[in-house]
Amino acid sequence: RSARISITSNDGHDLIGCTITGGAQNINIYNETITFTSGTSATTISGLPAGTYTMHEVTPPTGYQVATDITFTVGADGTITGSEVTAATATNNAVVTMLDAPAVVDISKVAVGGGSELPGAELELTCSGVDLTAVEVSGGAQDVVKTAN
């Protein structure tokens, strides 16, 4: 599973000189924005100038919701801070982590005009060409049958 990610300088810094290594694919470096597709390993970006950045998920992996934007700051001394940042150590770079939540839908069967759930209705959810056998079903559903289409 991969996600399309963009990192934008909130301070207008030119990011053309940055280098990207690791699992990233389809890398594009513009004046103030870097875009890439996540791969099977972490992506390392070197050369970010001091400033504030926003990491935005353009396209989430299949089956996941778009993650919340993350803002982080690169200090003049190279220190990276932010609420989603694991600080650097002597042997590891700082890590900015973006978490994706699975796509989840609540299905409710109620009477016209609202009210409480109406038990006993048989409902069917289909998606052409998609194998639904690995989908998790929870809550009040009973007698769930999952098949591949």
PDB file of C-alpha atoms in Angstrom:
ATOM      1  CA  ARG A   1       0.000   0.000   0.000  1.00  0.00           C
ATOM      2  CA  SER A   2       1.311   3.426  -0.821  1.00  0.00           C
ATOM      3  CA  ALA A   3       0.233   7.018  -0.291  1.00  0.00           C
ATOM      4  CA  ARG A   4       0.959  10.176  -2.284  1.00  0.00           C
ATOM      5  CA  ILE A   5       2.539  12.724   0.090  1.00  0.00           C
ATOM      6  CA  SER A   6       3.441  16.385  -0.285  1.00  0.00           C
ATOM      7  CA  ILE A   7       5.649  18.443   2.008  1.00  0.00           C
ATOM      8  CA  THR A   8       5.359  22.208   1.604  1.00  0.00           C
ATOM      9  CA  SER A   9       7.492  24.974   3.081  1.00  0.00           C
ATOM     10  CA  ASN A  10       5.179  27.309   5.010  1.00  0.00           C
ATOM     11  CA  ASP A  11       7.967  29.912   4.893  1.00  0.00           C
ATOM     12  CA  GLY A  12       8.468  29.969   1.115  1.00  0.00           C
ATOM     13  CA  HIS A  13      11.847  28.162   1.155  1.00  0.00           C
ATOM     14  CA  ASP A  14      13.201  26.759  -2.104  1.00  0.00           C
ATOM     15  CA  LEU A  15      13.381  22.960  -1.712  1.00  0.00           C
ATOM     16  CA  ILE A  16      15.096  22.224  -5.045  1.00  0.00           C
ATOM     17  CA  GLY A  17      18.382  21.262  -3.290  1.00  0.00           C
ATOM     18  CA  CYS A  18      16.815  18.600  -1.044  1.00  0.00           C
ATOM     19  CA  THR A  19      17.580  14.938  -1.580  1.00  0.00           C
ATOM     20  CA  ILE A  20      15.177  12.061  -0.971  1.00  0.00           C
ATOM     21  CA  THR A  21      16.237   8.470  -0.301  1.00  0.00           C
ATOM     22  CA  GLY A  22      14.583   5.323   1.040  1.00  0.00           C
ATOM     23  CA  GLY A  23      11.289   3.909  -0.105  1.00  0.00           C
ATOM     24  CA  ALA A  24       9.955   6.966  -1.923  1.00  0.00           C
ATOM     25  CA  GLN A  25       8.815   6.645  -5.534  1.00  0.00           C
ATOM     26  CA  ASN A  26       7.582   9.131  -8.149  1.00  0.00           C
ATOM     27  CA  ILE A  27       9.544  11.975  -6.529  1.00  0.00           C
ATOM     28  CA  ASN A  28       8.973  15.575  -7.640  1.00  0.00           C
ATOM     29  CA  ILE A  29      10.813  18.532  -6.089  1.00  0.00           C
ATOM     30  CA  TYR A  30       9.352  21.954  -6.860  1.00  0.00           C
ATOM     31  CA  ASN A  31      10.372  25.343  -5.477  1.00  0.00           C
ATOM     32  CA  GLU A  32       8.378  25.116  -2.236  1.00  0.00           C
ATOM     33  CA  THR A  33       6.915  21.587  -2.377  1.00  0.00           C
ATOM     34  CA  ILE A  34       8.194  18.012  -2.496  1.00  0.00           C
ATOM     35  CA  THR A  35       5.801  15.268  -3.569  1.00  0.00           C
ATOM     36  CA  PHE A  36       6.403  11.535  -3.510  1.00  0.00           C
ATOM     37  CA  THR A  37       4.646   8.212  -3.215  1.00  0.00           C
ATOM     38  CA  SER A  38       5.432   6.230  -0.087  1.00  0.00           C
ATOM     39  CA  GLY A  39       7.071   2.852  -0.542  1.00  0.00           C
ATOM     40  CA  THR A  40       7.803  -0.173   1.587  1.00  0.00           C
ATOM     41  CA  SER A  41      10.399   1.604   3.735  1.00  0.00           C
ATOM     42  CA  ALA A  42      10.686   5.016   5.374  1.00  0.00           C
ATOM     43  CA  THR A  43      11.586   8.010   3.219  1.00  0.00           C
ATOM     44  CA  THR A  44      14.528  10.228   4.197  1.00  0.00           C
ATOM     45  CA  ILE A  45      14.638  13.872   3.120  1.00  0.00           C
ATOM     46  CA  SER A  46      17.960  15.668   3.530  1.00  0.00           C
ATOM     47  CA  GLY A  47      18.702  19.361   3.192  1.00  0.00           C
ATOM     48  CA  LEU A  48      15.457  20.917   4.445  1.00  0.00           C
ATOM     49  CA  PRO A  49      16.215  24.549   5.354  1.00  0.00           C
ATOM     50  CA  ALA A  50      15.193  25.864   8.782  1.00  0.00           C
ATOM     51  CA  GLY A  51      11.477  26.682   8.777  1.00  0.00           C
ATOM     52  CA  THR A  52       7.977  25.315   9.262  1.00  0.00           C
ATOM     53  CA  TYR A  53       6.613  22.596   6.982  1.00  0.00           C
ATOM     54  CA  THR A  54       3.259  20.929   6.371  1.00  0.00           C
ATOM     55  CA  MET A  55       3.083  17.258   5.400  1.00  0.00           C
ATOM     56  CA  HIS A  56      -0.154  16.557   3.502  1.00  0.00           C
ATOM     57  CA  GLU A  57      -1.437  13.228   2.244  1.00  0.00           C
ATOM     58  CA  VAL A  58      -2.665  13.869  -1.297  1.00  0.00           C
ATOM     59  CA  THR A  59      -3.903  10.324  -1.938  1.00  0.00           C
ATOM     60  CA  PRO A  60      -4.164   7.682   0.816  1.00  0.00           C
ATOM     61  CA  PRO A  61      -3.397   3.997   0.323  1.00  0.00           C
ATOM     62  CA  THR A  62      -6.357   1.950  -0.919  1.00  0.00           C
ATOM     63  CA  GLY A  63      -8.745   1.249   1.952  1.00  0.00           C
ATOM     64  CA  TYR A  64      -7.560   4.145   4.123  1.00  0.00           C
ATOM     65  CA  GLN A  65      -8.813   7.643   4.883  1.00  0.00           C
ATOM     66  CA  VAL A  66      -6.740  10.748   4.153  1.00  0.00           C
ATOM     67  CA  ALA A  67      -4.607  11.458   7.215  1.00  0.00           C
ATOM     68  CA  THR A  68      -4.668  14.765   9.067  1.00  0.00           C
ATOM     69  CA  ASP A  69      -2.020  17.257   7.918  1.00  0.00           C
ATOM     70  CA  ILE A  70       1.106  17.388  10.091  1.00  0.00           C
ATOM     71  CA  THR A  71       3.106  20.538  10.768  1.00  0.00           C
ATOM     72  CA  PHE A  72       6.730  20.286  11.884  1.00  0.00           C
ATOM     73  CA  THR A  73       9.582  22.735  12.316  1.00  0.00           C
ATOM     74  CA  VAL A  74      13.240  22.438  11.351  1.00  0.00           C
ATOM     75  CA  GLY A  75      15.278  24.634  13.681  1.00  0.00           C
ATOM     76  CA  ALA A  76      18.386  26.612  12.674  1.00  0.00           C
ATOM     77  CA  ASP A  77      20.417  23.944  14.518  1.00  0.00           C
ATOM     78  CA  GLY A  78      18.723  21.134  12.531  1.00  0.00           C
ATOM     79  CA  THR A  79      16.462  20.033  15.391  1.00  0.00           C
ATOM     80  CA  ILE A  80      13.050  18.847  14.179  1.00  0.00           C
ATOM     81  CA  THR A  81      10.043  19.442  16.427  1.00  0.00           C
ATOM     82  CA  GLY A  82       6.302  18.920  16.220  1.00  0.00           C
ATOM     83  CA  SER A  83       3.511  16.912  17.803  1.00  0.00           C
ATOM     84  CA  GLU A  84       4.057  13.921  15.469  1.00  0.00           C
ATOM     85  CA  VAL A  85       7.873  13.964  15.668  1.00  0.00           C
ATOM     86  CA  THR A  86      10.062  11.373  17.382  1.00  0.00           C
ATOM     87  CA  ALA A  87      13.265  13.177  18.344  1.00  0.00           C
ATOM     88  CA  ALA A  88      16.562  12.259  16.740  1.00  0.00           C
ATOM     89  CA  THR A  89      19.071  10.175  18.681  1.00  0.00           C
ATOM     90  CA  ALA A  90      22.806   9.638  18.218  1.00  0.00           C
ATOM     91  CA  THR A  91      22.067   6.764  15.824  1.00  0.00           C
ATOM     92  CA  ASN A  92      18.704   7.666  14.254  1.00  0.00           C
ATOM     93  CA  ASN A  93      17.203  10.602  12.353  1.00  0.00           C
ATOM     94  CA  ALA A  94      14.155  12.412  13.704  1.00  0.00           C
ATOM     95  CA  VAL A  95      10.980  10.715  12.442  1.00  0.00           C
ATOM     96  CA  VAL A  96       7.754  12.478  11.412  1.00  0.00           C
ATOM     97  CA  THR A  97       4.980   9.869  11.496  1.00  0.00           C
ATOM     98  CA  MET A  98       1.704  10.180   9.578  1.00  0.00           C
ATOM     99  CA  LEU A  99      -0.935   7.675  10.680  1.00  0.00           C
ATOM    100  CA  ASP A 100      -3.676   6.493   8.329  1.00  0.00           C
ATOM    101  CA  ALA A 101      -6.938   5.185   9.725  1.00  0.00           C
ATOM    102  CA  PRO A 102      -8.718   2.440   7.805  1.00  0.00           C
ATOM    103  CA  ALA A 103     -11.733   3.558   5.823  1.00  0.00           C
ATOM    104  CA  VAL A 104     -14.704   2.830   8.061  1.00  0.00           C
ATOM    105  CA  VAL A 105     -18.398   3.197   7.343  1.00  0.00           C
ATOM    106  CA  ASP A 106     -21.299   2.898   9.789  1.00  0.00           C
ATOM    107  CA  ILE A 107     -24.456   1.430   8.292  1.00  0.00           C
ATOM    108  CA  SER A 108     -27.694   2.126  10.085  1.00  0.00           C
ATOM    109  CA  LYS A 109     -31.223   0.864   9.399  1.00  0.00           C
ATOM    110  CA  VAL A 110     -33.897   3.074  10.974  1.00  0.00           C
ATOM    111  CA  ALA A 111     -37.523   3.945  10.267  1.00  0.00           C
ATOM    112  CA  VAL A 112     -38.367   6.946   8.083  1.00  0.00           C
ATOM    113  CA  GLY A 113     -38.161   9.965  10.357  1.00  0.00           C
ATOM    114  CA  GLY A 114     -35.330   8.468  12.436  1.00  0.00           C
ATOM    115  CA  GLY A 115     -35.403   6.655  15.712  1.00  0.00           C
ATOM    116  CA  SER A 116     -33.646   3.583  17.000  1.00  0.00           C
ATOM    117  CA  GLU A 117     -32.157   0.763  14.931  1.00  0.00           C
ATOM    118  CA  LEU A 118     -34.633  -1.576  13.217  1.00  0.00           C
ATOM    119  CA  PRO A 119     -33.404  -5.151  13.741  1.00  0.00           C
ATOM    120  CA  GLY A 120     -34.188  -7.933  11.287  1.00  0.00           C
ATOM    121  CA  ALA A 121     -33.543  -6.228   7.923  1.00  0.00           C
ATOM    122  CA  GLU A 122     -31.301  -8.161   5.535  1.00  0.00           C
ATOM    123  CA  LEU A 123     -28.850  -5.740   3.905  1.00  0.00           C
ATOM    124  CA  GLU A 124     -26.297  -6.341   1.161  1.00  0.00           C
ATOM    125  CA  LEU A 125     -23.125  -4.333   0.498  1.00  0.00           C
ATOM    126  CA  THR A 126     -21.428  -4.935  -2.863  1.00  0.00           C
ATOM    127  CA  CYS A 127     -18.498  -3.502  -4.753  1.00  0.00           C
ATOM    128  CA  SER A 128     -17.854  -4.833  -8.255  1.00  0.00           C
ATOM    129  CA  GLY A 129     -14.496  -6.554  -8.636  1.00  0.00           C
ATOM    130  CA  VAL A 130     -13.519  -6.226  -4.955  1.00  0.00           C
ATOM    131  CA  ASP A 131     -12.882  -9.159  -2.607  1.00  0.00           C
ATOM    132  CA  LEU A 132     -14.714  -8.290   0.612  1.00  0.00           C
ATOM    133  CA  THR A 133     -13.747 -11.455   2.519  1.00  0.00           C
ATOM    134  CA  ALA A 134     -11.072  -9.638   4.584  1.00  0.00           C
ATOM    135  CA  VAL A 135     -13.383  -6.761   5.599  1.00  0.00           C
ATOM    136  CA  GLU A 136     -14.092  -6.561   9.336  1.00  0.00           C
ATOM    137  CA  VAL A 137     -17.726  -6.290  10.423  1.00  0.00           C
ATOM    138  CA  SER A 138     -18.597  -5.324  13.992  1.00  0.00           C
ATOM    139  CA  GLY A 139     -21.439  -3.858  16.000  1.00  0.00           C
ATOM    140  CA  GLY A 140     -24.974  -5.209  15.931  1.00  0.00           C
ATOM    141  CA  ALA A 141     -24.735  -7.170  12.666  1.00  0.00           C
ATOM    142  CA  GLN A 142     -25.799 -10.820  12.833  1.00  0.00           C
ATOM    143  CA  ASP A 143     -25.402 -13.741  10.412  1.00  0.00           C
ATOM    144  CA  VAL A 144     -22.714 -11.974   8.328  1.00  0.00           C
ATOM    145  CA  VAL A 145     -21.703 -13.737   5.100  1.00  0.00           C
ATOM    146  CA  LYS A 146     -18.713 -12.384   3.150  1.00  0.00           C
ATOM    147  CA  THR A 147     -17.904 -13.454  -0.408  1.00  0.00           C
ATOM    148  CA  ALA A 148     -15.515 -12.447  -3.174  1.00  0.00           C
ATOM    149  CA  ASN A 149     -17.220 -10.820  -6.184  1.00  0.00           C
TER     150      ASN A 149
END
